[in-house]
Coordinates of C-alpha atoms in Angstrom, one line a residue:
M107 CA 19.4 -91.0 28.5
W108 CA 18.2 -88.8 25.6
I109 CA 17.8 -86.1 28.5
R110 CA 21.6 -85.8 29.2
V111 CA 22.4 -85.8 25.6
T112 CA 20.2 -83.0 24.6
M113 CA 21.4 -81.3 27.5
Y114 CA 24.6 -81.7 26.4
F115 CA 24.5 -80.5 23.1
F116 CA 22.8 -77.3 24.6
L117 CA 25.2 -76.7 25.9
V118 CA 27.7 -77.1 23.7
T119 CA 26.1 -75.2 20.8
M120 CA 24.9 -71.8 23.3
K121 CA 28.6 -71.8 24.5
E122 CA 30.3 -71.5 21.3
F123 CA 27.1 -69.1 20.4
I124 CA 28.1 -66.6 23.6
F125 CA 31.8 -66.9 23.2
T126 CA 32.3 -66.7 20.1
E127 CA 30.2 -64.4 18.4
S128 CA 32.4 -61.0 19.3
A129 CA 36.1 -61.7 18.9
E130 CA 36.1 -58.1 21.0
E131 CA 37.1 -58.8 24.7
P132 CA 34.2 -57.6 26.8
T133 CA 37.1 -55.5 29.2
N134 CA 38.1 -53.6 25.3
I135 CA 34.1 -52.7 24.4
L136 CA 33.6 -51.4 27.6
K137 CA 37.0 -49.3 27.4
R138 CA 36.1 -48.1 23.9
Q139 CA 32.5 -47.5 25.1
T140 CA 33.8 -45.5 27.9
S141 CA 36.6 -43.2 25.9
S142 CA 34.3 -40.4 25.8
S143 CA 34.1 -37.5 28.6
D144 CA 30.2 -38.1 28.1
Q145 CA 28.6 -39.7 31.0
E146 CA 26.5 -41.5 29.1
N147 CA 29.3 -43.5 27.6
C148 CA 30.5 -44.8 31.4
I149 CA 29.7 -47.8 30.7
V150 CA 29.3 -50.8 33.1
S151 CA 32.9 -51.2 34.7
L152 CA 35.0 -52.2 37.7
P153 CA 35.9 -49.5 39.1
Q154 CA 39.5 -49.1 38.7
D155 CA 38.9 -50.2 35.5
S156 CA 36.7 -46.7 35.1
P157 CA 38.5 -44.0 32.8
K158 CA 38.9 -41.0 35.3
E159 CA 36.6 -39.1 33.5
C160 CA 33.7 -41.4 34.6
S161 CA 35.2 -41.5 38.5
P162 CA 33.3 -38.5 39.6
Y163 CA 29.8 -39.8 38.0
R164 CA 30.5 -42.9 40.1
E165 CA 31.0 -41.3 43.3
E166 CA 28.1 -38.9 43.1
E167 CA 25.6 -41.6 42.2
L168 CA 27.0 -43.2 45.5
K169 CA 27.1 -40.0 47.7
K170 CA 23.1 -39.8 46.4
Q171 CA 22.6 -43.7 46.9
K172 CA 23.3 -43.6 50.0
G173 CA 21.4 -40.7 51.4
L174 CA 18.6 -42.5 50.1
F175 CA 18.9 -45.9 51.2
Q176 CA 20.6 -46.5 54.7
L177 CA 20.2 -49.6 57.2
A178 CA 18.6 -49.2 60.6
K179 CA 17.1 -51.3 63.4
R180 CA 13.5 -51.5 62.8
S181 CA 11.5 -52.8 65.6
P182 CA 10.5 -55.3 66.3
F183 CA 12.6 -56.7 63.4
P184 CA 15.8 -57.9 64.8
T185 CA 17.9 -57.6 61.9
P186 CA 19.3 -54.2 60.2
L187 CA 16.6 -53.2 57.6
V188 CA 16.2 -49.8 55.1
N189 CA 15.8 -46.4 57.2
M190 CA 12.2 -45.7 55.3
S191 CA 8.6 -44.9 56.1
I192 CA 5.9 -47.7 54.3
Q193 CA 5.2 -43.9 52.7
Q194 CA 9.0 -43.5 51.6
F195 CA 8.9 -46.3 49.5
V196 CA 5.9 -46.2 47.8
N197 CA 6.8 -42.9 46.1
Y198 CA 10.1 -44.1 45.6
H199 CA 8.9 -47.3 43.6
K200 CA 6.3 -45.6 41.9
Q201 CA 8.5 -42.9 40.5
D202 CA 11.8 -45.3 39.9
P203 CA 11.1 -47.0 36.6
F204 CA 13.1 -50.0 37.4
T205 CA 10.6 -50.8 40.2
K206 CA 7.8 -49.3 39.5
N207 CA 6.1 -51.8 37.2
E208 CA 6.9 -54.6 40.0
F209 CA 5.3 -52.8 42.9
L210 CA 2.2 -51.8 41.1
G211 CA 1.7 -55.6 40.3
Y212 CA 1.9 -56.6 43.4
V213 CA 0.4 -53.8 45.3
T214 CA -2.5 -54.0 42.5
M215 CA -2.3 -58.3 43.5
L216 CA -3.1 -57.4 47.0
Q217 CA -5.7 -54.8 46.4
N218 CA -7.4 -57.8 44.6
I219 CA -7.3 -60.0 46.7
R220 CA -8.9 -57.5 49.7
E221 CA -11.5 -56.6 47.5
F222 CA -12.9 -60.0 46.5
R223 CA -12.2 -61.2 50.6
T224 CA -14.6 -58.4 51.6
N225 CA -16.6 -59.4 48.8
W226 CA -17.2 -62.9 49.9
M227 CA -17.0 -62.4 53.6
K228 CA -20.3 -60.3 53.0
D229 CA -22.5 -63.9 52.0
H230 CA -20.2 -65.8 54.8
L231 CA -19.3 -63.6 57.7
N232 CA -19.8 -65.5 61.2
V233 CA -21.6 -68.2 59.5
D234 CA -20.6 -71.3 61.2
I235 CA -18.7 -74.1 58.9
K236 CA -20.0 -77.9 59.7
E237 CA -18.4 -79.3 56.6
F238 CA -14.6 -80.2 55.4
Q239 CA -16.2 -79.7 51.8
E240 CA -16.8 -76.0 53.1
Y241 CA -13.2 -74.8 53.8
E242 CA -12.4 -76.6 49.5
D243 CA -15.4 -74.6 48.4
M244 CA -13.4 -71.0 49.9
F245 CA -10.2 -72.2 48.6
K246 CA -11.2 -73.0 45.7
A247 CA -13.8 -70.0 45.3
F248 CA -10.2 -67.5 46.2
R249 CA -8.2 -69.0 43.1
S250 CA -10.0 -69.2 40.8
N251 CA -11.5 -66.0 41.2
L252 CA -7.8 -64.8 42.1
K253 CA -5.5 -66.5 39.2
S254 CA -7.5 -65.4 36.2
N255 CA -7.3 -61.8 37.8
S256 CA -5.9 -59.2 36.1
T257 CA -3.2 -56.7 37.8
G258 CA -3.3 -53.6 35.4
D259 CA -1.3 -54.5 32.7
L260 CA 0.5 -57.4 34.8
D261 CA -1.1 -60.5 34.6
I262 CA -1.0 -62.6 37.4
N263 CA 1.0 -66.0 36.0
V264 CA -1.5 -68.3 35.0
E265 CA 0.5 -71.0 34.1
C266 CA 2.5 -71.3 37.0
Q267 CA -0.8 -71.9 39.0
S268 CA -2.4 -74.2 36.2
V269 CA 1.0 -76.0 36.5
S270 CA -0.2 -76.8 40.1
D271 CA -3.6 -77.3 39.6
K272 CA -3.0 -80.8 37.9
D273 CA 0.3 -82.2 39.2
T274 CA -0.5 -80.6 42.8
L275 CA -3.7 -79.4 43.9
N276 CA -6.2 -82.8 43.5
P277 CA -4.6 -85.6 45.1
I278 CA -4.2 -82.5 48.4
L279 CA -8.1 -82.0 48.2
K280 CA -9.1 -85.5 47.5
D281 CA -6.9 -87.4 49.9
W282 CA -5.6 -84.5 53.0
R283 CA -5.9 -87.0 55.6
D284 CA -3.6 -89.5 54.3
D285 CA -0.5 -90.4 55.7
G286 CA 1.4 -90.5 53.2
I287 CA 0.7 -87.1 52.3
F288 CA 1.1 -85.8 55.9
A289 CA 5.2 -87.6 55.0
E290 CA 5.7 -86.1 52.2
Q291 CA 5.2 -82.3 52.3
R292 CA 8.5 -82.6 54.6
L293 CA 10.0 -83.3 51.1
S294 CA 8.1 -81.3 49.0
G295 CA 6.0 -79.1 50.6
T296 CA 6.2 -75.7 52.2
N297 CA 8.6 -76.6 54.9
T298 CA 11.4 -79.0 53.6
M299 CA 13.7 -77.0 55.7
I300 CA 14.0 -79.5 58.9
L301 CA 13.7 -83.2 58.9
R302 CA 16.6 -84.2 59.8
R303 CA 18.2 -87.9 60.2
V304 CA 18.1 -89.6 63.7
T305 CA 21.7 -90.5 63.9
D306 CA 23.7 -91.9 66.4
D307 CA 27.2 -90.4 68.5
S308 CA 29.3 -91.9 66.2
T309 CA 28.6 -88.5 63.8
D310 CA 27.7 -85.2 64.1
V311 CA 24.8 -85.0 61.1
G312 CA 21.5 -84.9 61.6
L313 CA 19.7 -85.3 65.3
S314 CA 21.8 -88.4 67.7
W315 CA 18.7 -90.1 69.5
S316 CA 20.8 -89.8 72.6
E317 CA 19.6 -86.0 72.6
L318 CA 16.7 -86.7 70.9
K319 CA 15.8 -89.1 73.6
K320 CA 15.9 -86.3 76.4
T321 CA 12.5 -85.2 75.3
L322 CA 10.9 -88.2 74.4
N323 CA 8.3 -89.5 76.6
P324 CA 10.2 -93.0 78.5
N325 CA 7.1 -94.3 78.9
Y326 CA 6.0 -94.4 75.4
N327 CA 7.5 -97.8 72.8
W328 CA 8.8 -95.6 70.2
E329 CA 11.3 -98.7 69.1
S330 CA 7.0 -100.4 68.3
A331 CA 5.9 -97.4 66.7
I332 CA 9.4 -97.3 64.3
Q333 CA 8.6 -100.8 63.4
N334 CA 4.8 -101.1 63.0
A335 CA 5.5 -98.0 60.5
T336 CA 8.4 -100.3 58.8
G337 CA 6.2 -102.8 58.3
N338 CA 9.1 -105.2 59.9
N339 CA 10.1 -106.2 63.5
E340 CA 14.2 -104.4 63.4
P341 CA 15.6 -103.3 66.6
L342 CA 15.8 -99.5 66.7
E343 CA 19.3 -99.0 66.9
E344 CA 19.4 -100.9 63.8
A345 CA 17.2 -98.8 61.8
I346 CA 18.7 -95.4 63.2
K347 CA 22.2 -97.1 62.0
K348 CA 20.2 -98.1 58.8
G349 CA 19.2 -94.5 58.0
N350 CA 15.4 -95.0 58.6
V351 CA 14.6 -93.0 61.3
Y352 CA 13.9 -89.1 60.8
V353 CA 12.7 -86.8 63.0
L354 CA 10.5 -82.7 63.1
R355 CA 12.1 -80.8 66.3
Y356 CA 11.1 -77.5 67.0
E357 CA 13.9 -75.9 69.2
V358 CA 12.8 -72.4 69.1
F359 CA 8.9 -73.6 69.9
D360 CA 9.7 -74.9 73.6
D361 CA 7.9 -73.0 75.9
M362 CA 6.2 -70.8 73.5
V363 CA 3.9 -68.2 74.7
S364 CA 0.1 -68.6 74.3
F365 CA -3.0 -65.9 74.0
D366 CA -6.6 -66.3 74.3
D367 CA -8.2 -66.1 70.7
T368 CA -8.8 -62.6 69.0
V369 CA -11.2 -63.9 66.5
D370 CA -13.2 -66.7 67.9
K371 CA -15.1 -65.7 70.6
N372 CA -17.1 -69.2 70.9
P373 CA -18.4 -70.1 74.5
G374 CA -18.2 -74.1 73.6
R375 CA -14.7 -73.4 72.0
T376 CA -11.1 -73.7 73.6
L377 CA -8.3 -72.8 71.5
W378 CA -5.0 -75.1 72.3
P379 CA -1.8 -73.7 73.2
S380 CA 1.4 -73.2 71.3
K381 CA 3.4 -76.6 71.3
S382 CA 6.4 -77.9 70.2
P383 CA 5.6 -81.1 68.6
V384 CA 8.0 -84.1 67.7
A385 CA 7.2 -86.1 64.8
L386 CA 9.4 -89.1 63.9
F387 CA 9.2 -90.6 60.3
S388 CA 10.8 -94.3 59.1
I389 CA 11.6 -95.0 55.7
K390 CA 9.3 -98.6 54.7
A391 CA 10.1 -100.5 52.0
Q392 CA 7.8 -101.4 48.8
M393 CA 9.8 -103.9 46.4
D394 CA 12.2 -100.9 45.3
D395 CA 10.1 -98.5 46.5
K396 CA 11.3 -96.1 49.7
R397 CA 8.8 -94.6 51.5
L398 CA 9.1 -92.4 54.2
R399 CA 6.2 -92.8 56.5
P400 CA 4.9 -91.5 59.9
A401 CA 5.6 -93.4 63.5
A402 CA 4.3 -90.9 65.8
I403 CA 4.1 -87.8 67.4
Q404 CA 4.6 -86.9 70.9
I405 CA 2.4 -83.4 71.0
D406 CA 4.9 -81.7 73.3
Y407 CA 8.9 -81.3 73.4
K408 CA 8.3 -82.5 77.3
P409 CA 9.0 -86.0 78.4
D410 CA 5.7 -85.8 80.2
S411 CA 3.5 -85.3 76.9
P412 CA 1.4 -87.7 75.4
V413 CA 2.2 -89.6 72.2
F414 CA -0.3 -91.1 69.3
S415 CA 0.2 -93.0 66.3
P416 CA -1.2 -93.8 63.6
M417 CA -3.2 -96.5 65.4
N418 CA -5.2 -94.0 67.4
G419 CA -7.7 -92.4 65.3
G420 CA -8.9 -89.4 65.9
S421 CA -6.2 -88.5 68.3
W422 CA -3.8 -89.0 65.3
M423 CA -5.4 -86.4 63.6
L424 CA -5.6 -83.5 66.0
A425 CA -1.5 -85.0 66.7
K426 CA -1.0 -83.7 62.8
W427 CA -2.9 -80.8 63.0
V428 CA -0.5 -80.0 66.1
V429 CA 2.7 -80.3 63.4
Q430 CA 1.3 -79.2 60.6
A431 CA 0.0 -75.7 63.0
T432 CA 3.8 -75.4 64.3
D433 CA 5.3 -76.4 61.3
Y434 CA 3.6 -73.9 59.0
A435 CA 4.2 -71.1 61.2
Y436 CA 8.1 -72.4 61.8
S437 CA 8.3 -72.1 58.0
Q438 CA 7.3 -68.6 57.3
I439 CA 8.7 -67.0 60.6
I440 CA 11.7 -68.9 60.4
E441 CA 12.2 -70.2 56.6
H442 CA 11.0 -67.8 55.2
L443 CA 10.7 -64.3 56.8
L444 CA 14.0 -64.9 58.8
K445 CA 16.4 -66.7 56.8
I446 CA 15.2 -64.8 53.5
H447 CA 13.6 -61.7 53.9
L448 CA 15.3 -60.5 56.4
L449 CA 18.7 -61.7 55.9
M450 CA 18.6 -60.3 52.6
E451 CA 17.2 -57.0 53.0
P452 CA 20.1 -55.3 54.1
F453 CA 23.2 -57.2 51.1
C454 CA 19.7 -54.9 48.8
V455 CA 20.2 -52.3 50.6
V456 CA 24.1 -52.0 51.0
L457 CA 24.0 -52.8 47.0
Y458 CA 22.5 -49.2 46.7
R459 CA 24.7 -48.0 49.1
Q460 CA 27.9 -49.5 48.0
L461 CA 28.1 -51.0 44.1
S462 CA 27.5 -48.8 41.4
L463 CA 24.8 -48.7 38.9
R464 CA 28.1 -48.9 36.6
H465 CA 29.1 -51.9 39.0
P466 CA 28.9 -55.2 36.9
L467 CA 27.5 -56.8 39.9
N468 CA 25.0 -54.5 40.6
Q469 CA 24.0 -54.8 36.8
L470 CA 23.3 -58.8 37.6
L471 CA 22.0 -58.6 41.3
K472 CA 19.6 -55.5 40.9
Y473 CA 17.7 -57.6 39.0
H474 CA 17.5 -60.2 41.9
C475 CA 17.2 -57.4 44.4
R476 CA 13.9 -56.1 42.7
G477 CA 10.8 -56.8 45.1
L478 CA 12.4 -57.6 48.6
L479 CA 12.8 -54.1 50.7
A480 CA 8.6 -53.0 49.1
T481 CA 7.7 -56.5 50.0
N482 CA 9.6 -56.1 53.4
A483 CA 7.9 -52.8 54.4
I484 CA 4.4 -53.7 53.4
G485 CA 3.9 -57.1 54.2
G486 CA 5.7 -57.1 57.4
P487 CA 4.3 -54.7 59.7
T488 CA 0.7 -56.5 58.6
L489 CA 2.8 -60.0 60.2
V490 CA 3.7 -58.5 64.0
R491 CA 1.0 -55.5 64.2
P492 CA -1.6 -55.2 67.1
G493 CA -4.7 -57.4 65.6
G494 CA -2.5 -58.7 62.5
Y495 CA -2.0 -61.7 60.4
M496 CA -0.3 -63.5 63.4
D497 CA -3.1 -62.5 66.5
I498 CA -5.9 -63.8 64.0
L499 CA -4.4 -67.2 62.5
T500 CA -1.8 -68.7 65.7
A501 CA -2.3 -68.9 68.6
M502 CA 1.1 -67.0 70.0
G503 CA 0.1 -64.0 68.1
R504 CA 2.4 -61.2 67.1
I505 CA 4.0 -61.4 70.5
G506 CA 4.8 -65.1 70.5
T507 CA 6.3 -64.5 66.7
I508 CA 9.0 -61.2 67.6
K509 CA 9.9 -64.0 69.9
L510 CA 10.5 -66.3 67.5
L511 CA 11.9 -64.2 65.4
E512 CA 14.7 -63.0 68.5
R513 CA 15.3 -66.9 68.8
G514 CA 16.1 -67.3 65.8
Y515 CA 18.5 -64.7 65.4
K516 CA 20.9 -65.6 68.0
T517 CA 21.9 -68.4 65.4
L518 CA 21.0 -66.6 62.0
S519 CA 24.5 -65.9 59.9
W520 CA 25.2 -66.5 56.0
K521 CA 25.6 -70.8 56.6
D522 CA 22.4 -70.1 56.5
A523 CA 22.9 -69.8 53.1
D524 CA 24.8 -72.8 51.9
F525 CA 22.0 -75.5 50.5
H526 CA 24.6 -78.4 50.2
G527 CA 25.8 -77.4 54.0
D528 CA 22.4 -77.5 54.8
I529 CA 21.4 -80.7 53.1
K530 CA 24.6 -82.4 54.8
K531 CA 24.2 -81.0 58.4
R532 CA 20.5 -82.3 58.4
G533 CA 21.6 -86.0 57.3
L534 CA 19.8 -85.6 54.0
D535 CA 22.1 -85.7 51.1
D536 CA 22.4 -89.6 50.8
K537 CA 19.9 -90.2 48.0
N538 CA 20.4 -94.1 48.4
L539 CA 18.5 -93.5 52.4
L540 CA 16.1 -90.9 50.9
P541 CA 15.6 -91.5 47.4
Y542 CA 12.5 -89.4 46.9
F543 CA 13.6 -85.7 47.7
P544 CA 12.2 -83.3 45.6
Y545 CA 13.5 -80.4 47.2
R546 CA 16.4 -81.4 47.4
D547 CA 17.0 -82.9 43.4
D548 CA 15.5 -80.2 42.0
S549 CA 17.0 -77.0 44.0
E550 CA 20.6 -79.3 43.0
L551 CA 20.1 -79.0 38.9
L552 CA 18.9 -75.1 39.5
L553 CA 22.3 -74.3 42.2
M554 CA 24.3 -75.9 39.6
A555 CA 23.2 -73.7 36.8
I556 CA 23.1 -70.1 39.0
E557 CA 26.9 -71.2 40.0
R558 CA 28.3 -71.9 36.8
M559 CA 26.3 -68.5 35.2
V560 CA 28.2 -66.4 37.9
Q561 CA 31.7 -67.5 37.3
D562 CA 30.8 -67.2 33.6
Y563 CA 29.6 -63.3 34.0
V564 CA 32.6 -63.0 37.6
Y565 CA 35.3 -64.0 35.5
T566 CA 34.1 -61.8 32.8
Y567 CA 35.0 -59.0 34.2
Y568 CA 37.7 -60.5 37.1
R569 CA 40.8 -61.2 35.5
S570 CA 42.4 -62.6 38.2
H571 CA 42.4 -62.3 42.5
N572 CA 44.0 -58.4 42.3
A573 CA 41.4 -57.5 40.1
V574 CA 38.7 -58.3 43.5
K575 CA 41.3 -57.0 46.0
E576 CA 41.9 -53.7 43.9
D577 CA 37.6 -53.3 43.2
K578 CA 36.5 -50.3 46.2
E579 CA 33.2 -50.9 45.8
L580 CA 32.9 -54.8 46.1
Q581 CA 35.2 -54.1 49.0
A582 CA 33.3 -51.8 50.7
F583 CA 29.8 -54.2 50.2
V584 CA 31.3 -56.8 51.9
N585 CA 32.8 -54.4 54.8
E586 CA 29.5 -52.9 55.3
L587 CA 27.9 -56.4 55.9
S588 CA 30.0 -57.9 57.8
V589 CA 29.7 -57.9 61.4
D590 CA 32.9 -58.1 61.1
G591 CA 33.7 -54.7 59.1
S592 CA 35.6 -51.8 60.5
G593 CA 35.3 -47.8 59.5
P594 CA 32.4 -45.5 59.7
D595 CA 29.9 -47.7 57.4
G596 CA 31.8 -50.9 58.6
G597 CA 29.1 -53.5 59.8
N598 CA 26.1 -52.0 59.3
G599 CA 24.6 -55.1 58.5
E600 CA 25.5 -57.2 60.9
V601 CA 25.9 -60.1 58.6
K602 CA 27.8 -63.3 60.6
D603 CA 30.6 -65.5 59.6
F604 CA 30.0 -63.1 56.2
P605 CA 33.7 -61.8 54.8
A606 CA 34.3 -58.3 55.8
Q607 CA 37.2 -58.5 52.6
L608 CA 37.9 -60.3 49.2
T609 CA 40.4 -61.9 47.8
T610 CA 40.2 -63.9 45.8
T611 CA 37.4 -64.6 42.2
D612 CA 36.3 -67.6 44.0
E613 CA 34.8 -66.1 46.9
V614 CA 33.1 -63.0 44.7
V615 CA 31.5 -66.8 42.6
D616 CA 30.7 -68.2 46.2
I617 CA 29.3 -64.9 47.2
V618 CA 26.9 -64.0 44.0
T619 CA 25.5 -67.6 43.5
K620 CA 24.1 -67.5 47.1
M621 CA 22.9 -64.2 46.9
I622 CA 20.9 -65.5 44.0
W623 CA 20.3 -69.0 45.3
L624 CA 18.2 -67.7 48.4
L625 CA 16.6 -64.5 46.3
S626 CA 15.1 -67.2 43.4
V627 CA 15.2 -70.8 44.3
K628 CA 15.2 -70.9 48.4
H629 CA 12.4 -68.5 48.0
A630 CA 10.1 -70.0 45.7
A631 CA 10.6 -73.1 47.8
V632 CA 9.1 -72.0 51.0
N633 CA 6.6 -69.2 49.4
Y634 CA 4.9 -70.5 46.4
P635 CA 3.7 -73.6 48.0
V636 CA 1.7 -71.7 49.7
A637 CA -0.8 -71.3 47.7
D638 CA -1.5 -74.7 47.5
Y639 CA -1.7 -76.3 50.8
G640 CA -1.6 -73.0 53.1
G641 CA -4.8 -72.0 51.5
F642 CA -6.9 -74.9 52.6
T643 CA -7.5 -75.3 56.6
P644 CA -7.8 -78.8 56.7
I645 CA -4.5 -79.5 55.3
L646 CA -2.5 -76.8 57.1
P647 CA -4.3 -75.5 60.3
T648 CA -3.0 -72.8 62.1
K649 CA -4.9 -73.2 65.4
V650 CA -6.5 -76.2 66.8
Y651 CA -9.8 -76.2 69.0
N652 CA -10.8 -78.1 71.6
D653 CA -14.7 -78.3 71.2
T654 CA -17.7 -79.1 73.9
R655 CA -19.6 -80.9 70.4
V656 CA -16.5 -83.5 70.0
P657 CA -16.1 -86.4 71.8
P658 CA -12.5 -87.1 73.2
G659 CA -10.5 -88.9 70.9
V660 CA -12.0 -87.8 67.9
S661 CA -11.3 -85.4 65.5
S662 CA -13.9 -83.2 63.9
V663 CA -14.2 -79.5 61.3
F664 CA -15.2 -78.1 64.9
N665 CA -11.6 -78.6 65.9
L666 CA -10.5 -76.1 63.4
A667 CA -10.5 -72.7 62.8
N668 CA -13.9 -70.3 62.4
V669 CA -14.9 -68.9 58.8
N670 CA -13.6 -65.5 59.8
I671 CA -9.8 -67.3 60.2
S672 CA -9.8 -69.5 57.5
V673 CA -10.6 -66.3 55.3
E674 CA -7.6 -65.0 56.8
Q675 CA -5.6 -67.5 56.2
V676 CA -6.6 -68.0 52.7
S677 CA -6.1 -64.2 51.8
V678 CA -2.3 -64.7 53.5
A679 CA -1.3 -67.8 51.6
M680 CA -2.8 -65.9 47.8
N681 CA -0.9 -63.0 49.2
I682 CA 2.2 -64.7 49.2
G683 CA 1.8 -67.3 46.8
L684 CA 0.2 -66.1 43.7
Y685 CA 2.1 -63.5 42.0
H686 CA 4.7 -63.5 39.4
Y687 CA 6.1 -60.5 38.1
D688 CA 9.7 -62.3 36.2
T689 CA 11.3 -65.2 35.2
L690 CA 14.3 -66.5 36.3
F691 CA 17.3 -64.8 34.4
D692 CA 14.7 -63.2 31.2
Y693 CA 16.6 -59.8 31.8
Y694 CA 19.5 -61.0 29.4
D695 CA 18.3 -58.1 26.7
E696 CA 18.3 -55.7 29.4
L697 CA 22.3 -55.8 29.9
P698 CA 23.9 -53.0 28.4
D699 CA 27.2 -55.1 28.1
P700 CA 26.5 -57.9 24.8
V701 CA 29.2 -60.1 26.2
A702 CA 27.2 -60.4 29.4
S703 CA 23.7 -60.4 27.5
R704 CA 25.0 -63.4 26.3
I705 CA 25.8 -65.4 29.6
I706 CA 22.3 -64.3 31.1
Q707 CA 20.7 -65.4 27.8
F708 CA 22.3 -68.5 27.9
Y709 CA 21.6 -69.5 31.1
H710 CA 18.2 -68.6 30.9
D711 CA 17.8 -70.8 27.7
Y712 CA 19.2 -73.6 29.5
F713 CA 16.6 -73.6 32.4
K714 CA 13.7 -73.2 30.0
H715 CA 14.8 -75.9 27.6
A716 CA 17.2 -78.3 29.5
I717 CA 16.6 -77.4 33.2
T718 CA 13.0 -77.7 32.9
P719 CA 11.9 -80.8 31.1
L720 CA 13.9 -82.3 33.0
L721 CA 12.0 -81.6 35.8
K722 CA 8.8 -82.0 34.4
Y723 CA 9.4 -84.9 33.4
R724 CA 11.0 -85.8 37.0
N725 CA 7.4 -85.3 38.5
R726 CA 5.5 -87.5 36.1
R727 CA 7.5 -90.1 37.7
R728 CA 6.3 -89.0 41.0
L729 CA 3.3 -88.6 39.8
L730 CA 3.3 -92.4 37.9
A731 CA 4.3 -93.5 41.4
S732 CA 2.3 -91.9 43.6
H733 CA 4.0 -89.4 45.5
L734 CA 3.7 -85.3 45.6
S735 CA 4.4 -83.5 42.3
Y736 CA 7.3 -80.6 42.7
P737 CA 6.3 -77.5 40.5
Y738 CA 7.8 -74.7 41.7
L739 CA 11.0 -74.4 40.4
Q740 CA 10.1 -74.7 36.6
F741 CA 9.8 -72.0 33.9
P742 CA 8.1 -70.0 33.7
C743 CA 7.1 -70.5 37.6
L744 CA 10.9 -69.7 39.3
P745 CA 11.3 -65.8 39.3
N746 CA 14.5 -63.8 39.4
G747 CA 13.6 -62.6 43.0
I748 CA 10.8 -62.4 45.9
Q749 CA 8.3 -60.6 44.8
T750 CA 5.6 -61.2 47.9

């Protein structure tokens, strides 16, 4: 209750500060500032509100930007991307005052990791890992060295790492074999985006049992597995009806290609091929607590595939590793790379092309787009080049990765930016059925704040629906992005289910909210947990092996990747999960419009002083209840946009 009261008074006080400090309306401020013909006085405004003498400057600037930023298909990625070489990117970002520091910090961080990896490998090259502790030692060596390293004048955010060290890493490193930790990673780990509730045919949410059953081994007693996990003898049909059955199903991995290992040449080891496992979970009630628990894992989606449960000892551990390997690849290629990095690149490119630097939406969104293009240009190709990370780390290799992207792109659309729609579609919106779901609950709070900020910001400039219709720069922006766009630039972004024109302020709010949501909160959710989970091979292996030293039905350290592969895995995890350049809404004092600045400052302070204390309180309760905590969306760990 005290938190709600604090939040209420915070809102009231800060809102009063924002909207009463200046009696002059924003439009009048802008008109006064742009009254001179001097280019420097052509300050932020909608194009129709800009003085006539300022229009040539806006047009000339956009002409220059269109010559520099263009969209084109860049093989092997399926989405349109900016048509620049890596060298062009480097030259641009090193010279641009707005992107220079963030870019140099990112590059220096990559160099630090590469240098540390090289030095570490001098003492460990081709050393055979014989104990699980050696994976932990490797992980801790990278973390302890890199989080204290400096990226020139920009330090990696040590405070963010210490939060996860205290709240998340200790139980993972100690209890990584635990089935509870395996289950709760679906709700607070690297991939919180794929778990679905199993439903009957009376609803169109989740995954229906009749559809799921087509892939399941008919000779396995699935009802018994669910009953063992729930701890009661409830019939399967009843458990499904009550919302107690959940599933991981990776359709895009069905019949995925596999290749021989390019790194591990040990003749006594055989790499398992790519799999599309099916994992069933159920809710186990303990006193007043409901917990997700694993019930059974089918190794592949084909009905003749073997199935294992927690009663199967070493085979069960192997089955969990198969799920983890598939889940990790899915989260990073589909949910992370495709649905955020590649989906959002056209938005950030077209932002530069169609919205003047003097447009209020450019002033806002450029801070959320700042690191995306450079990260995509530098990091993306390292995944899919011959001998690159995906060839080293996975059985499907770069060719399988490209196939995965192509399959995912077939259904990729703007609907993927709808947080509430996604949660409801997966059947996970009922908090009585699934009370522990940190990604859902914490994200919901942040999305609410982002939407309110965007409403305040947008309504400051768009005083009516007509203002939206008359904004030629905004209309050009959505027209170029939408697959249904028309004219010379229309449709270049190829974004499906995205409007080609806007007519209301609510539509503007919706698009801007979803852009900020994807670039900040959702990206943080799939990105930063990787530094905790993805760098520790036993909890998230990328490959699984048969090894002549391991008897059938037994799990061993020899079923996991060797040191040469694992050091690449931990390096990638650090590349992805360590670098924080800024904090959500911290750019308020850089905005030229004082009213806009106060709006953003209010929500920055609201995030810091109202939302974060509530998130920390939730995490303390999670830890006390022996749940995994979820520190990734707290101040100052949540950045404005994509930085790795």
